[in-house]
Amino acid sequence: MSDVKLKAICVVGLGYIGLPTAVVLASRGVSIVGVDVSEAVVAKINRGQVHIVEPDLDAVTARAVQVGKLHAATKPAPADAFIIAVPTPFHDGKADLSYVEAAAASIAPVLKRGDLVVLESTSPPGTTERMAAQLAALRPDLRMPTSDVEDCDVHIAYCPERVLPGRVLVELVENDRVIGGITVKCSARAEELYRIFCTGSLLKTNVRTAEMCKLTENSFRDVGIAFANELSIVCDKLGINVWELIRLANHHPRVNILQPGPGVGGHCIAVDPWFIVEAAPQESRLIRTAREVNDGKPSYVLEKIKTAIAGARSVGAYPKVLTLGLAFKPDVDDFRESPALEIAEEVARWNLCELLVSEPFAELLPGKLATHKNVRMVHDVAQAIAEAHIVVMLVNHRAYNEIAPAELNGKVVIDTRGVWS
Ligand code: SAJ
């Protein structure tokens, strides 16, 4: 553990990244004010509870609150450093930076000489410099950095998170991080902050490269998944088992194909490549096509389900379709941008079958599913399989490992994850 020079840090945005970052810093002895616009989230955290599911986060949060190192509030308080970790959604072909702007506006009144501000939110290149200009306009009494003015009162940097949901508390500490200061001194100040809890390498660069690095990492993965998804459709056409094919191809020492699925979900990989497309539309042809391939995969799965339903109805049945999993990926409780949820909602909307929905991470039907009369949440998976005519594997949660292939005998099985292939 490093000696703590930054004694008080304000973390703005207590979501999937901000809250874990706040509690890890608190566990290293830093006094944290965590800020969130939601009063319910603030109250919950101040009771030592969490509003998201992530392994061990509940215990570490409870401890940080109990020892008085973490306090949540709806407004920022003066601190030595500010970390901004708020959402940057993408609507209608444009990044929505309004939350970053609101966060910057909220810290402006409490900023003082010597403070450090780090933006962590995924952002198009140029966002951190625009935030610095916004802060300069709001606080003309403080000199903010620019790429050619090293001498400043407040240091500003960009440092993207790269943690994997489900492994956040481990990866937050162990992963290498890229730090891009607006000036060299800004990078050095941000490095001090991340050294408090990171054991990985802290790699310093300029601010735009750091912003682009985050987008590049997620686009790289999106393109890889698009390759696997395209391959699965090609193999369906050619009558080849894509899962076996990928297993075999991956024995080549320089081939490592990812896994096909029902589409790409979550708030990162399905979104971030669009930031690159927005910044350089003519030049990002492969990145755009990968997005389109992955976004098209739920429709392809839906066609298969529709064909299976038509088959059952043609022999007079009102079929029962069981979908397994709604989360955007295995073993998380996150339904944001989930292709599985999109697929289940569309099947429900058709009203051509009774839809049995299983999701180990939900007590009640999420999203629009609850509004449909032909949809039923099921918790006993074995019983639901016994009832169903058609079984659709959408999310290979560990809880489904217990399903024995024999239980599926006589069912139409649509396995988007290769669990039984
Ligand atoms: N998926 C596949 N096939 C695969 C791998 C994933 O279909 O072989 C699907 C998943 O089911 C899911 C989606 O892709 O729907 C994304 O899942 P993921 O596990 O690849 O990534 P995320 O969104 O949970 O986290 C990513 C990570 N980025 C990279 O791996 C480059 C993580 O490190 C980032 O911190 C995170 O995005 C983020 O916050 O940006």
GROMACS .gro file of N, CA, C and O in nm, residues 180-296:
model
  468
  180GLY      N    1  -0.408   0.940  -1.925
  180GLY     CA    2  -0.375   1.048  -2.019
  180GLY      C    3  -0.401   1.183  -1.956
  180GLY      O    4  -0.516   1.225  -1.942
  181GLY      N    5  -0.295   1.251  -1.914
  181GLY     CA    6  -0.311   1.384  -1.857
  181GLY      C    7  -0.317   1.488  -1.968
  181GLY      O    8  -0.264   1.467  -2.077
  182ILE      N    9  -0.383   1.600  -1.939
  182ILE     CA   10  -0.381   1.709  -2.039
  182ILE      C   11  -0.238   1.761  -2.050
  182ILE      O   12  -0.193   1.800  -2.158
  183THR      N   13  -0.162   1.756  -1.940
  183THR     CA   14  -0.020   1.788  -1.943
  183THR      C   15   0.055   1.671  -1.879
  183THR      O   16  -0.008   1.583  -1.818
  184VAL      N   17   0.187   1.675  -1.889
  184VAL     CA   18   0.269   1.568  -1.829
  184VAL      C   19   0.250   1.566  -1.678
  184VAL      O   20   0.237   1.460  -1.615
  185LYS      N   21   0.244   1.685  -1.617
  185LYS     CA   22   0.224   1.693  -1.472
  185LYS      C   23   0.087   1.636  -1.434
  185LYS      O   24   0.072   1.570  -1.330
  186CYS      N   25  -0.014   1.661  -1.518
  186CYS     CA   26  -0.148   1.606  -1.490
  186CYS      C   27  -0.142   1.454  -1.485
  186CYS      O   28  -0.203   1.390  -1.398
  187SER      N   29  -0.068   1.391  -1.580
  187SER     CA   30  -0.055   1.245  -1.579
  187SER      C   31   0.012   1.198  -1.452
  187SER      O   32  -0.029   1.099  -1.391
  188ALA      N   33   0.116   1.271  -1.410
  188ALA     CA   34   0.190   1.230  -1.290
  188ALA      C   35   0.101   1.238  -1.166
  188ALA      O   36   0.103   1.151  -1.080
  189ARG      N   37   0.017   1.343  -1.159
  189ARG     CA   38  -0.074   1.357  -1.043
  189ARG      C   39  -0.177   1.243  -1.043
  189ARG      O   40  -0.209   1.187  -0.938
  190ALA      N   41  -0.229   1.210  -1.161
  190ALA     CA   42  -0.328   1.102  -1.167
  190ALA      C   43  -0.263   0.968  -1.132
  190ALA      O   44  -0.325   0.883  -1.068
  191GLU      N   45  -0.138   0.953  -1.173
  191GLU     CA   46  -0.066   0.829  -1.138
  191GLU      C   47  -0.061   0.811  -0.986
  191GLU      O   48  -0.081   0.701  -0.935
  192GLU      N   49  -0.036   0.921  -0.914
  192GLU     CA   50  -0.034   0.916  -0.766
  192GLU      C   51  -0.166   0.859  -0.713
  192GLU      O   52  -0.168   0.779  -0.621
  193LEU      N   53  -0.275   0.905  -0.774
  193LEU     CA   54  -0.406   0.859  -0.727
  193LEU      C   55  -0.422   0.708  -0.748
  193LEU      O   56  -0.456   0.634  -0.657
  194TYR      N   57  -0.393   0.663  -0.871
  194TYR     CA   58  -0.420   0.521  -0.901
  194TYR      C   59  -0.320   0.430  -0.830
  194TYR      O   60  -0.351   0.314  -0.803
  195ARG      N   61  -0.202   0.483  -0.796
  195ARG     CA   62  -0.105   0.401  -0.723
  195ARG      C   63  -0.157   0.363  -0.584
  195ARG      O   64  -0.113   0.266  -0.524
  196ILE      N   65  -0.255   0.441  -0.534
  196ILE     CA   66  -0.309   0.410  -0.401
  196ILE      C   67  -0.366   0.268  -0.398
  196ILE      O   68  -0.355   0.197  -0.300
  197PHE      N   69  -0.429   0.224  -0.509
  197PHE     CA   70  -0.493   0.092  -0.504
  197PHE      C   71  -0.459  -0.001  -0.620
  197PHE      O   72  -0.494  -0.119  -0.616
  198CYS      N   73  -0.389   0.049  -0.724
  198CYS     CA   74  -0.362  -0.039  -0.839
  198CYS      C   75  -0.228  -0.108  -0.823
  198CYS      O   76  -0.127  -0.042  -0.797
  199THR      N   77  -0.228  -0.239  -0.845
  199THR     CA   78  -0.100  -0.311  -0.845
  199THR      C   79  -0.050  -0.331  -0.989
  199THR      O   80   0.064  -0.367  -1.010
  200GLY      N   81  -0.137  -0.306  -1.088
  200GLY     CA   82  -0.097  -0.319  -1.228
  200GLY      C   83  -0.011  -0.201  -1.272
  200GLY      O   84   0.009  -0.105  -1.196
  201SER      N   85   0.039  -0.207  -1.396
  201SER     CA   86   0.120  -0.097  -1.449
  201SER      C   87   0.030   0.024  -1.475
  201SER      O   88  -0.085   0.009  -1.519
  202LEU      N   89   0.083   0.142  -1.453
  202LEU     CA   90   0.010   0.265  -1.485
  202LEU      C   91   0.083   0.328  -1.604
  202LEU      O   92   0.198   0.371  -1.592
  203LEU      N   93   0.017   0.325  -1.717
  203LEU     CA   94   0.082   0.359  -1.845
  203LEU      C   95   0.041   0.499  -1.885
  203LEU      O   96  -0.078   0.525  -1.909
  204LYS      N   97   0.138   0.590  -1.891
  204LYS     CA   98   0.103   0.731  -1.915
  204LYS      C   99   0.115   0.767  -2.063
  204LYS      O  100   0.207   0.724  -2.131
  205THR      N  101   0.018   0.845  -2.106
  205THR     CA  102   0.015   0.891  -2.245
  205THR      C  103  -0.055   1.026  -2.249
  205THR      O  104  -0.084   1.085  -2.144
  206ASN      N  105  -0.085   1.076  -2.371
  206ASN     CA  106  -0.160   1.202  -2.376
  206ASN      C  107  -0.311   1.173  -2.367
  206ASN      O  108  -0.356   1.059  -2.379
  207VAL      N  109  -0.385   1.278  -2.344
  207VAL     CA  110  -0.526   1.262  -2.308
  207VAL      C  111  -0.609   1.199  -2.422
  207VAL      O  112  -0.694   1.112  -2.398
  208ARG      N  113  -0.583   1.239  -2.547
  208ARG     CA  114  -0.665   1.185  -2.657
  208ARG      C  115  -0.634   1.038  -2.683
  208ARG      O  116  -0.724   0.960  -2.719
  209THR      N  117  -0.509   1.001  -2.669
  209THR     CA  118  -0.474   0.859  -2.688
  209THR      C  119  -0.543   0.775  -2.580
  209THR      O  120  -0.594   0.666  -2.608
  210ALA      N  121  -0.546   0.826  -2.457
  210ALA     CA  122  -0.612   0.751  -2.349
  210ALA      C  123  -0.761   0.736  -2.378
  210ALA      O  124  -0.820   0.629  -2.360
  211GLU      N  125  -0.825   0.844  -2.426
  211GLU     CA  126  -0.968   0.836  -2.459
  211GLU      C  127  -0.991   0.733  -2.569
  211GLU      O  128  -1.082   0.649  -2.562
  212MET      N  129  -0.907   0.737  -2.672
  212MET     CA  130  -0.923   0.647  -2.786
  212MET      C  131  -0.889   0.502  -2.748
  212MET      O  132  -0.946   0.408  -2.804
  213CYS      N  133  -0.800   0.486  -2.651
  213CYS     CA  134  -0.757   0.352  -2.611
  213CYS      C  135  -0.877   0.271  -2.558
  213CYS      O  136  -0.897   0.156  -2.594
  214LYS      N  137  -0.956   0.336  -2.474
  214LYS     CA  138  -1.075   0.268  -2.419
  214LYS      C  139  -1.169   0.223  -2.532
  214LYS      O  140  -1.217   0.110  -2.535
  215LEU      N  141  -1.192   0.312  -2.627
  215LEU     CA  142  -1.283   0.281  -2.738
  215LEU      C  143  -1.225   0.169  -2.824
  215LEU      O  144  -1.297   0.081  -2.873
  216THR      N  145  -1.094   0.172  -2.839
  216THR     CA  146  -1.026   0.072  -2.922
  216THR      C  147  -1.037  -0.067  -2.861
  216THR      O  148  -1.062  -0.165  -2.930
  217GLU      N  149  -1.018  -0.076  -2.729
  217GLU     CA  150  -1.024  -0.207  -2.662
  217GLU      C  151  -1.161  -0.272  -2.683
  217GLU      O  152  -1.171  -0.390  -2.718
  218ASN      N  153  -1.266  -0.193  -2.662
  218ASN     CA  154  -1.400  -0.251  -2.674
  218ASN      C  155  -1.437  -0.277  -2.820
  218ASN      O  156  -1.508  -0.374  -2.850
  219SER      N  157  -1.386  -0.196  -2.912
  219SER     CA  158  -1.413  -0.221  -3.054
  219SER      C  159  -1.341  -0.347  -3.101
  219SER      O  160  -1.394  -0.425  -3.181
  220PHE      N  161  -1.221  -0.367  -3.050
  220PHE     CA  162  -1.145  -0.488  -3.084
  220PHE      C  163  -1.227  -0.612  -3.046
  220PHE      O  164  -1.241  -0.706  -3.125
  221ARG      N  165  -1.284  -0.609  -2.926
  221ARG     CA  166  -1.363  -0.724  -2.881
  221ARG      C  167  -1.491  -0.737  -2.963
  221ARG      O  168  -1.532  -0.848  -2.998
  222ASP      N  169  -1.552  -0.626  -2.996
  222ASP     CA  170  -1.676  -0.629  -3.075
  222ASP      C  171  -1.650  -0.691  -3.213
  222ASP      O  172  -1.730  -0.772  -3.262
  223VAL      N  173  -1.538  -0.652  -3.274
  223VAL     CA  174  -1.505  -0.706  -3.407
  223VAL      C  175  -1.481  -0.857  -3.394
  223VAL      O  176  -1.526  -0.936  -3.478
  224GLY      N  177  -1.415  -0.899  -3.287
  224GLY     CA  178  -1.389  -1.042  -3.265
  224GLY      C  179  -1.518  -1.121  -3.247
  224GLY      O  180  -1.535  -1.229  -3.303
  225ILE      N  181  -1.610  -1.065  -3.170
  225ILE     CA  182  -1.738  -1.135  -3.148
  225ILE      C  183  -1.818  -1.136  -3.278
  225ILE      O  184  -1.884  -1.236  -3.310
  226ALA      N  185  -1.811  -1.029  -3.355
  226ALA     CA  186  -1.883  -1.024  -3.484
  226ALA      C  187  -1.832  -1.134  -3.577
  226ALA      O  188  -1.910  -1.198  -3.649
  227PHE      N  189  -1.702  -1.157  -3.574
  227PHE     CA  190  -1.645  -1.264  -3.656
  227PHE      C  191  -1.708  -1.398  -3.615
  227PHE      O  192  -1.752  -1.476  -3.700
  228ALA      N  193  -1.714  -1.423  -3.484
  228ALA     CA  194  -1.773  -1.549  -3.435
  228ALA      C  195  -1.921  -1.557  -3.471
  228ALA      O  196  -1.971  -1.663  -3.513
  229ASN      N  197  -1.993  -1.446  -3.456
  229ASN     CA  198  -2.136  -1.447  -3.487
  229ASN      C  199  -2.160  -1.470  -3.636
  229ASN      O  200  -2.250  -1.547  -3.675
  230GLU      N  201  -2.079  -1.406  -3.720
  230GLU     CA  202  -2.094  -1.426  -3.864
  230GLU      C  203  -2.066  -1.572  -3.899
  230GLU      O  204  -2.138  -1.635  -3.977
  231LEU      N  205  -1.961  -1.625  -3.837
  231LEU     CA  206  -1.925  -1.766  -3.861
  231LEU      C  207  -2.041  -1.859  -3.824
  231LEU      O  208  -2.067  -1.957  -3.893
  232SER      N  209  -2.112  -1.827  -3.715
  232SER     CA  210  -2.221  -1.916  -3.672
  232SER      C  211  -2.332  -1.918  -3.777
  232SER      O  212  -2.394  -2.022  -3.801
  233ILE      N  213  -2.355  -1.804  -3.841
  233ILE     CA  214  -2.462  -1.798  -3.942
  233ILE      C  215  -2.416  -1.870  -4.070
  233ILE      O  216  -2.492  -1.946  -4.131
  234VAL      N  217  -2.289  -1.851  -4.106
  234VAL     CA  218  -2.232  -1.921  -4.222
  234VAL      C  219  -2.241  -2.073  -4.199
  234VAL      O  220  -2.283  -2.149  -4.287
  235CYS      N  221  -2.204  -2.115  -4.077
  235CYS     CA  222  -2.203  -2.260  -4.048
  235CYS      C  223  -2.344  -2.319  -4.048
  235CYS      O  224  -2.363  -2.432  -4.093
  236ASP      N  225  -2.442  -2.241  -3.998
  236ASP     CA  226  -2.581  -2.288  -4.005
  236ASP      C  227  -2.618  -2.318  -4.149
  236ASP      O  228  -2.678  -2.421  -4.181
  237LYS      N  229  -2.579  -2.228  -4.238
  237LYS     CA  230  -2.614  -2.244  -4.380
  237LYS      C  231  -2.545  -2.367  -4.437
  237LYS      O  232  -2.602  -2.438  -4.522
  238LEU      N  233  -2.421  -2.391  -4.392
  238LEU     CA  234  -2.343  -2.501  -4.451
  238LEU      C  235  -2.357  -2.633  -4.375
  238LEU      O  236  -2.292  -2.730  -4.408
  239GLY      N  237  -2.440  -2.633  -4.269
  239GLY     CA  238  -2.461  -2.756  -4.193
  239GLY      C  239  -2.337  -2.799  -4.114
  239GLY      O  240  -2.308  -2.919  -4.101
  240ILE      N  241  -2.265  -2.702  -4.061
  240ILE     CA  242  -2.144  -2.733  -3.983
  240ILE      C  243  -2.167  -2.688  -3.839
  240ILE      O  244  -2.228  -2.582  -3.815
  241ASN      N  245  -2.120  -2.767  -3.742
  241ASN     CA  246  -2.132  -2.729  -3.601
  241ASN      C  247  -2.025  -2.625  -3.569
  241ASN      O  248  -1.906  -2.654  -3.561
  242VAL      N  249  -2.070  -2.501  -3.552
  242VAL     CA  250  -1.974  -2.390  -3.536
  242VAL      C  251  -1.890  -2.404  -3.409
  242VAL      O  252  -1.775  -2.362  -3.404
  243TRP      N  253  -1.949  -2.463  -3.305
  243TRP     CA  254  -1.877  -2.473  -3.177
  243TRP      C  255  -1.759  -2.569  -3.191
  243TRP      O  256  -1.649  -2.541  -3.143
  244GLU      N  257  -1.786  -2.681  -3.259
  244GLU     CA  258  -1.677  -2.776  -3.282
  244GLU      C  259  -1.571  -2.711  -3.372
  244GLU      O  260  -1.451  -2.720  -3.347
  245LEU      N  261  -1.620  -2.642  -3.476
  245LEU     CA  262  -1.528  -2.575  -3.569
  245LEU      C  263  -1.435  -2.479  -3.495
  245LEU      O  264  -1.313  -2.479  -3.516
  246ILE      N  265  -1.492  -2.397  -3.406
  246ILE     CA  266  -1.410  -2.298  -3.334
  246ILE      C  267  -1.312  -2.368  -3.240
  246ILE      O  268  -1.195  -2.331  -3.232
  247ARG      N  269  -1.360  -2.474  -3.173
  247ARG     CA  270  -1.268  -2.549  -3.084
  247ARG      C  271  -1.148  -2.599  -3.163
  247ARG      O  272  -1.034  -2.586  -3.120
  248LEU      N  273  -1.176  -2.652  -3.283
  248LEU     CA  274  -1.068  -2.708  -3.365
  248LEU      C  275  -0.976  -2.597  -3.416
  248LEU      O  276  -0.853  -2.607  -3.406
  249ALA      N  277  -1.036  -2.490  -3.469
  249ALA     CA  278  -0.954  -2.380  -3.525
  249ALA      C  279  -0.866  -2.318  -3.417
  249ALA      O  280  -0.751  -2.278  -3.443
  250ASN      N  281  -0.917  -2.312  -3.294
  250ASN     CA  282  -0.841  -2.250  -3.186
  250ASN      C  283  -0.720  -2.333  -3.141
  250ASN      O  284  -0.641  -2.285  -3.060
  251HIS      N  285  -0.708  -2.454  -3.195
  251HIS     CA  286  -0.584  -2.530  -3.167
  251HIS      C  287  -0.466  -2.474  -3.244
  251HIS      O  288  -0.351  -2.507  -3.215
  252HIS      N  289  -0.493  -2.394  -3.349
  252HIS     CA  290  -0.384  -2.328  -3.420
  252HIS      C  291  -0.318  -2.231  -3.322
  252HIS      O  292  -0.389  -2.159  -3.250
  253PRO      N  293  -0.186  -2.226  -3.317
  253PRO     CA  294  -0.122  -2.142  -3.214
  253PRO      C  295  -0.149  -1.992  -3.226
  253PRO      O  296  -0.130  -1.919  -3.130
  254ARG      N  297  -0.191  -1.946  -3.343
  254ARG     CA  298  -0.216  -1.801  -3.356
  254ARG      C  299  -0.362  -1.769  -3.387
  254ARG      O  300  -0.394  -1.662  -3.436
  255VAL      N  301  -0.451  -1.864  -3.358
  255VAL     CA  302  -0.595  -1.839  -3.381
  255VAL      C  303  -0.667  -1.845  -3.247
  255VAL      O  304  -0.644  -1.938  -3.169
  256ASN      N  305  -0.749  -1.746  -3.218
  256ASN     CA  306  -0.825  -1.745  -3.093
  256ASN      C  307  -0.961  -1.681  -3.119
  256ASN      O  308  -0.982  -1.562  -3.093
  257ILE      N  309  -1.051  -1.763  -3.174
  257ILE     CA  310  -1.184  -1.711  -3.212
  257ILE      C  311  -1.272  -1.704  -3.087
  257ILE      O  312  -1.269  -1.796  -3.004
  258LEU      N  313  -1.348  -1.597  -3.073
  258LEU     CA  314  -1.439  -1.582  -2.959
  258LEU      C  315  -1.565  -1.667  -2.983
  258LEU      O  316  -1.573  -1.740  -3.082
  259GLN      N  317  -1.661  -1.653  -2.893
  259GLN     CA  318  -1.779  -1.739  -2.896
  259GLN      C  319  -1.899  -1.668  -2.959
  259GLN      O  320  -1.930  -1.554  -2.921
  260PRO      N  321  -1.970  -1.734  -3.050
  260PRO     CA  322  -2.097  -1.677  -3.097
  260PRO      C  323  -2.197  -1.671  -2.982
  260PRO      O  324  -2.183  -1.740  -2.882
  261GLY      N  325  -2.297  -1.588  -2.998
  261GLY     CA  326  -2.402  -1.578  -2.896
  261GLY      C  327  -2.527  -1.520  -2.959
  261GLY      O  328  -2.538  -1.512  -3.081
  262PRO      N  329  -2.623  -1.476  -2.875
  262PRO     CA  330  -2.748  -1.420  -2.930
  262PRO      C  331  -2.732  -1.274  -2.972
  262PRO      O  332  -2.829  -1.210  -3.013
  263GLY      N  333  -2.611  -1.220  -2.959
  263GLY     CA  334  -2.588  -1.078  -2.988
  263GLY      C  335  -2.497  -1.023  -2.879
  263GLY      O  336  -2.461  -1.095  -2.787
  264VAL      N  337  -2.462  -0.899  -2.892
  264VAL     CA  338  -2.371  -0.837  -2.795
  264VAL      C  339  -2.448  -0.737  -2.711
  264VAL      O  340  -2.516  -0.650  -2.764
  265GLY      N  341  -2.437  -0.753  -2.580
  265GLY     CA  342  -2.509  -0.662  -2.492
  265GLY      C  343  -2.416  -0.590  -2.397
  265GLY      O  344  -2.295  -0.589  -2.414
  266GLY      N  345  -2.477  -0.529  -2.295
  266GLY     CA  346  -2.401  -0.453  -2.198
  266GLY      C  347  -2.390  -0.309  -2.239
  266GLY      O  348  -2.431  -0.271  -2.351
  267HIS      N  349  -2.333  -0.232  -2.150
  267HIS     CA  350  -2.333  -0.089  -2.176
  267HIS      C  351  -2.203  -0.042  -2.239
  267HIS      O  352  -2.180   0.078  -2.253
  268CYS      N  353  -2.117  -0.139  -2.277
  268CYS     CA  354  -1.982  -0.097  -2.321
  268CYS      C  355  -1.956  -0.140  -2.464
  268CYS      O  356  -1.945  -0.058  -2.555
  269ILE      N  357  -1.947  -0.273  -2.484
  269ILE     CA  358  -1.904  -0.322  -2.615
  269ILE      C  359  -2.009  -0.291  -2.722
  269ILE      O  360  -1.976  -0.263  -2.837
  270ALA      N  361  -2.136  -0.293  -2.682
  270ALA     CA  362  -2.243  -0.265  -2.779
  270ALA      C  363  -2.255  -0.115  -2.807
  270ALA      O  364  -2.333  -0.074  -2.894
  271VAL      N  365  -2.183  -0.033  -2.735
  271VAL     CA  366  -2.199   0.112  -2.746
  271VAL      C  367  -2.070   0.181  -2.793
  271VAL      O  368  -2.071   0.261  -2.887
  272ASP      N  369  -1.959   0.147  -2.728
  272ASP     CA  370  -1.836   0.226  -2.748
  272ASP      C  371  -1.789   0.233  -2.894
  272ASP      O  372  -1.739   0.339  -2.937
  273PRO      N  373  -1.800   0.126  -2.974
  273PRO     CA  374  -1.753   0.139  -3.113
  273PRO      C  375  -1.822   0.252  -3.188
  273PRO      O  376  -1.763   0.315  -3.277
  274TRP      N  377  -1.947   0.282  -3.150
  274TRP     CA  378  -2.019   0.392  -3.218
  274TRP      C  379  -1.951   0.526  -3.194
  274TRP      O  380  -1.963   0.617  -3.275
  275PHE      N  381  -1.880   0.540  -3.082
  275PHE     CA  382  -1.809   0.666  -3.055
  275PHE      C  383  -1.700   0.686  -3.161
  275PHE      O  384  -1.673   0.799  -3.203
  276ILE      N  385  -1.638   0.575  -3.202
  276ILE     CA  386  -1.534   0.585  -3.306
  276ILE      C  387  -1.601   0.616  -3.440
  276ILE      O  388  -1.555   0.700  -3.516
  277VAL      N  389  -1.713   0.547  -3.466
  277VAL     CA  390  -1.783   0.571  -3.593
  277VAL      C  391  -1.830   0.717  -3.601
  277VAL      O  392  -1.819   0.782  -3.706
  278GLU      N  393  -1.877   0.770  -3.488
  278GLU     CA  394  -1.920   0.911  -3.487
  278GLU      C  395  -1.801   1.004  -3.516
  278GLU      O  396  -1.814   1.100  -3.592
  279ALA      N  397  -1.685   0.970  -3.460
  279ALA     CA  398  -1.568   1.059  -3.474
  279ALA      C  399  -1.507   1.051  -3.615
  279ALA      O  400  -1.453   1.150  -3.664
  280ALA      N  401  -1.516   0.932  -3.678
  280ALA     CA  402  -1.453   0.915  -3.811
  280ALA      C  403  -1.540   0.824  -3.896
  280ALA      O  404  -1.505   0.709  -3.924
  281PRO      N  405  -1.659   0.873  -3.940
  281PRO     CA  406  -1.757   0.785  -4.005
  281PRO      C  407  -1.708   0.719  -4.134
  281PRO      O  408  -1.738   0.601  -4.158
  282GLN      N  409  -1.633   0.791  -4.215
  282GLN     CA  410  -1.591   0.736  -4.344
  282GLN      C  411  -1.482   0.630  -4.327
  282GLN      O  412  -1.470   0.538  -4.407
  283GLU      N  413  -1.403   0.647  -4.223
  283GLU     CA  414  -1.282   0.566  -4.208
  283GLU      C  415  -1.306   0.438  -4.127
  283GLU      O  416  -1.222   0.349  -4.125
  284SER      N  417  -1.421   0.427  -4.058
  284SER     CA  418  -1.438   0.316  -3.963
  284SER      C  419  -1.534   0.211  -4.018
  284SER      O  420  -1.632   0.175  -3.953
  285ARG      N  421  -1.504   0.160  -4.139
  285ARG     CA  422  -1.599   0.070  -4.207
  285ARG      C  423  -1.611  -0.065  -4.137
  285ARG      O  424  -1.719  -0.119  -4.120
  286LEU      N  425  -1.497  -0.122  -4.096
  286LEU     CA  426  -1.499  -0.254  -4.032
  286LEU      C  427  -1.568  -0.246  -3.895
  286LEU      O  428  -1.647  -0.333  -3.858
  287ILE      N  429  -1.538  -0.139  -3.822
  287ILE     CA  430  -1.594  -0.121  -3.687
  287ILE      C  431  -1.746  -0.108  -3.697
  287ILE      O  432  -1.821  -0.168  -3.620
  288ARG      N  433  -1.793  -0.032  -3.796
  288ARG     CA  434  -1.938  -0.015  -3.814
  288ARG      C  435  -2.003  -0.149  -3.854
  288ARG      O  436  -2.107  -0.188  -3.800
  289THR      N  437  -1.939  -0.220  -3.947
  289THR     CA  438  -1.998  -0.346  -3.993
  289THR      C  439  -2.005  -0.448  -3.879
  289THR      O  440  -2.105  -0.520  -3.865
  290ALA      N  441  -1.902  -0.451  -3.796
  290ALA     CA  442  -1.903  -0.544  -3.680
  290ALA      C  443  -2.023  -0.512  -3.591
  290ALA      O  444  -2.094  -0.602  -3.545
  291ARG      N  445  -2.047  -0.385  -3.565
  291ARG     CA  446  -2.163  -0.343  -3.484
  291ARG      C  447  -2.292  -0.394  -3.549
  291ARG      O  448  -2.383  -0.443  -3.484
  292GLU      N  449  -2.300  -0.377  -3.683
  292GLU     CA  450  -2.423  -0.416  -3.752
  292GLU      C  451  -2.442  -0.569  -3.747
  292GLU      O  452  -2.553  -0.617  -3.728
  293VAL      N  453  -2.332  -0.643  -3.763
  293VAL     CA  454  -2.340  -0.790  -3.756
  293VAL      C  455  -2.390  -0.830  -3.616
  293VAL      O  456  -2.483  -0.911  -3.602
  294ASN      N  457  -2.330  -0.773  -3.512
  294ASN     CA  458  -2.370  -0.812  -3.377
  294ASN      C  459  -2.512  -0.765  -3.344
  294ASN      O  460  -2.589  -0.837  -3.280
  295ASP      N  461  -2.547  -0.647  -3.389
  295ASP     CA  462  -2.684  -0.599  -3.365
  295ASP      C  463  -2.787  -0.679  -3.442
  295ASP      O  464  -2.904  -0.683  -3.405
  296GLY      N  465  -2.744  -0.744  -3.552
  296GLY     CA  466  -2.838  -0.823  -3.633
  296GLY      C  467  -2.860  -0.963  -3.576
  296GLY      O  468  -2.953  -1.033  -3.616
   0.00000   0.00000   0.00000
